[in-house]
PDB file of C-alpha atoms in Angstrom:
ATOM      1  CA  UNK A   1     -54.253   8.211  -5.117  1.00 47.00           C
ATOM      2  CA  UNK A   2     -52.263   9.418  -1.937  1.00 55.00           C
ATOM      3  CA  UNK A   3     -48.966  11.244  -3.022  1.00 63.00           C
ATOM      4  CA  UNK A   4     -45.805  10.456  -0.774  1.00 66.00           C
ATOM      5  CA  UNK A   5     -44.074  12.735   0.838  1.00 66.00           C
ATOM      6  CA  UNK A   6     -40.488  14.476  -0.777  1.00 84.00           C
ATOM      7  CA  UNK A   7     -37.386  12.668   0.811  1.00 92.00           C
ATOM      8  CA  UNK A   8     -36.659  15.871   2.343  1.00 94.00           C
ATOM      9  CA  UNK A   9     -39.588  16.762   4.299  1.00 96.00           C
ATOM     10  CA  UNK A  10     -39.604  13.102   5.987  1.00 95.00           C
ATOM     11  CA  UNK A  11     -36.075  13.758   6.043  1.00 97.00           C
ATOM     12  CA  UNK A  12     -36.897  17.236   8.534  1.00 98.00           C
ATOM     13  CA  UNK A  13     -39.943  15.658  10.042  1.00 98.00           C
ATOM     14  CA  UNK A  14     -37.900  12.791  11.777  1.00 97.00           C
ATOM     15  CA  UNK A  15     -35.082  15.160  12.628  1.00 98.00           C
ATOM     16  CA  UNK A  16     -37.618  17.539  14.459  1.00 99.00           C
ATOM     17  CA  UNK A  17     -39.110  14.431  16.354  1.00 98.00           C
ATOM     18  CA  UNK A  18     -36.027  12.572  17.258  1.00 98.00           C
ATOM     19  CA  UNK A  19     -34.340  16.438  18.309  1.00 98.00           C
ATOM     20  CA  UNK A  20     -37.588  17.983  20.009  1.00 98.00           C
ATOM     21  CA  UNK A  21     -37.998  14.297  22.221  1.00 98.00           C
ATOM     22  CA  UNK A  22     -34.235  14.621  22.979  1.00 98.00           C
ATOM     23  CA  UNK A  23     -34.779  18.124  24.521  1.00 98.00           C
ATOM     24  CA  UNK A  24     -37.468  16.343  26.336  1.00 98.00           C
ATOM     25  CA  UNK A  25     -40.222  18.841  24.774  1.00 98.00           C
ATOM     26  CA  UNK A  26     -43.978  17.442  23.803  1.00 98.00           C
ATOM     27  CA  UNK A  27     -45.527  18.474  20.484  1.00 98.00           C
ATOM     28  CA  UNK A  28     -47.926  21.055  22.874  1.00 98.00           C
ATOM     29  CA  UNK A  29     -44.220  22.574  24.646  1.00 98.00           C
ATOM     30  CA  UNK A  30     -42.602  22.994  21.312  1.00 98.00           C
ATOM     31  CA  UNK A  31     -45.787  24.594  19.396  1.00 98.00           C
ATOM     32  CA  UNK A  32     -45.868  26.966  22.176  1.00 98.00           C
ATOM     33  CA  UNK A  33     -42.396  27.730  22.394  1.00 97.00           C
ATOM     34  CA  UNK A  34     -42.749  28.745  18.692  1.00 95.00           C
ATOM     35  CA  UNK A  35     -46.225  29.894  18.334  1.00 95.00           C
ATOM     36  CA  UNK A  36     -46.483  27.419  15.906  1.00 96.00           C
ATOM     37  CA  UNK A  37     -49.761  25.389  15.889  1.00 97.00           C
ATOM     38  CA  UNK A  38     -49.586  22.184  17.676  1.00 96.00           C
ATOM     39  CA  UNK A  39     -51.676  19.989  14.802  1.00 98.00           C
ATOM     40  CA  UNK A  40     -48.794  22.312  12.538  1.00 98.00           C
ATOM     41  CA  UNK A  41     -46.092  20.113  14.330  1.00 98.00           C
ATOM     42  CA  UNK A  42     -47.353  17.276  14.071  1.00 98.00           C
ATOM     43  CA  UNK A  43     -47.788  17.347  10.537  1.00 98.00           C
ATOM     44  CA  UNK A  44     -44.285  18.836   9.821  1.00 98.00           C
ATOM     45  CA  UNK A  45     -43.273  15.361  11.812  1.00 98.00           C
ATOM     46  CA  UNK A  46     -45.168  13.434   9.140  1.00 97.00           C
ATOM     47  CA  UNK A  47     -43.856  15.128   6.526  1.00 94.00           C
ATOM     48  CA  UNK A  48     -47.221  16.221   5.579  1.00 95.00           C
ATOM     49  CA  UNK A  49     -46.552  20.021   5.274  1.00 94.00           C
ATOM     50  CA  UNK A  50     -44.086  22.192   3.683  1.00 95.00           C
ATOM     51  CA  UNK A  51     -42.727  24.946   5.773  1.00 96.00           C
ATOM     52  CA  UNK A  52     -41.067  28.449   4.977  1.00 97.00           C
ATOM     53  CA  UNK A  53     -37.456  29.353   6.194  1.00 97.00           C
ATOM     54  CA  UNK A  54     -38.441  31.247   8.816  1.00 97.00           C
ATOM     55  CA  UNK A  55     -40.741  28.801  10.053  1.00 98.00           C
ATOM     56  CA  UNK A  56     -37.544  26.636   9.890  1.00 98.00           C
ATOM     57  CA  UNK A  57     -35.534  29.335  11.710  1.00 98.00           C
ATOM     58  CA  UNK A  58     -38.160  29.608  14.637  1.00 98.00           C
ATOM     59  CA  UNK A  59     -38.214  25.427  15.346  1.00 98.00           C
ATOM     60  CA  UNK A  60     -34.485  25.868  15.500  1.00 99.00           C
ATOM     61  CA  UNK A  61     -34.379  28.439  18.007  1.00 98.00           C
ATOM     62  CA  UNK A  62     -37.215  27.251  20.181  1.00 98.00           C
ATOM     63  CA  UNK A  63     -34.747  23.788  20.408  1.00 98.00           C
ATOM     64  CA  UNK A  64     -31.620  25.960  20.225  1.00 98.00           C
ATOM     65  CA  UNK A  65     -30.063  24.033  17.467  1.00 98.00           C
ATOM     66  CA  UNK A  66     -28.389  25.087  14.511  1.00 98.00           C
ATOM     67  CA  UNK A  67     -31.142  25.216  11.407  1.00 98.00           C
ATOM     68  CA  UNK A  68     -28.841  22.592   9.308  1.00 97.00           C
ATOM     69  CA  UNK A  69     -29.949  20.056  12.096  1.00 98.00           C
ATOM     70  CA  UNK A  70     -33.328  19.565  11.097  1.00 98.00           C
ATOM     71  CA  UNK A  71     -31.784  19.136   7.341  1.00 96.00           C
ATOM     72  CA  UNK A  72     -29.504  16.642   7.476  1.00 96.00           C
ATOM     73  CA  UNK A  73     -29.336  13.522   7.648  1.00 93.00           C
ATOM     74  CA  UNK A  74     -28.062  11.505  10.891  1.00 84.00           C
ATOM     75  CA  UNK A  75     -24.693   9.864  10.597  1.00 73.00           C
TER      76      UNK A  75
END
């Protein structure tokens, strides 16, 4: 049986969509902005991967946003 997700990574995977399509960047731009793998975004999107801090730190920088973005949610 398929586990779902914790709250908080769909939480930060529809923050990083919603933020990296309002900077206007594709899943492709963003992973190579980063040097993050492209497949590795998409995932992170889904909420299908867990991600270290500095992994965190780099999104945020490639978007130039503060890291608490991705982590909270939209009011």
């Amino acid at each position: 049986m398929p586990t779902q997700a914790p709250d908080i990574l769909i939480l930060f995977g529809t923050n990083l969509r919603r933020i990296r399509k309002d900077k206007g960047f594709s899943q492709r731009e963003l992973s190579s902005r980063c040097n993050i793998d492209n497949a590795d975004i998409s995932r992170m999107e889904n909420g299908a991967i867990n991600i270290t801090l500095t992994t965190l730190q780099q999104l945020a920088d490639a978007m130039d946003i503060a890291v608490w973005e991705l982590l909270v949610p939209r009011l």
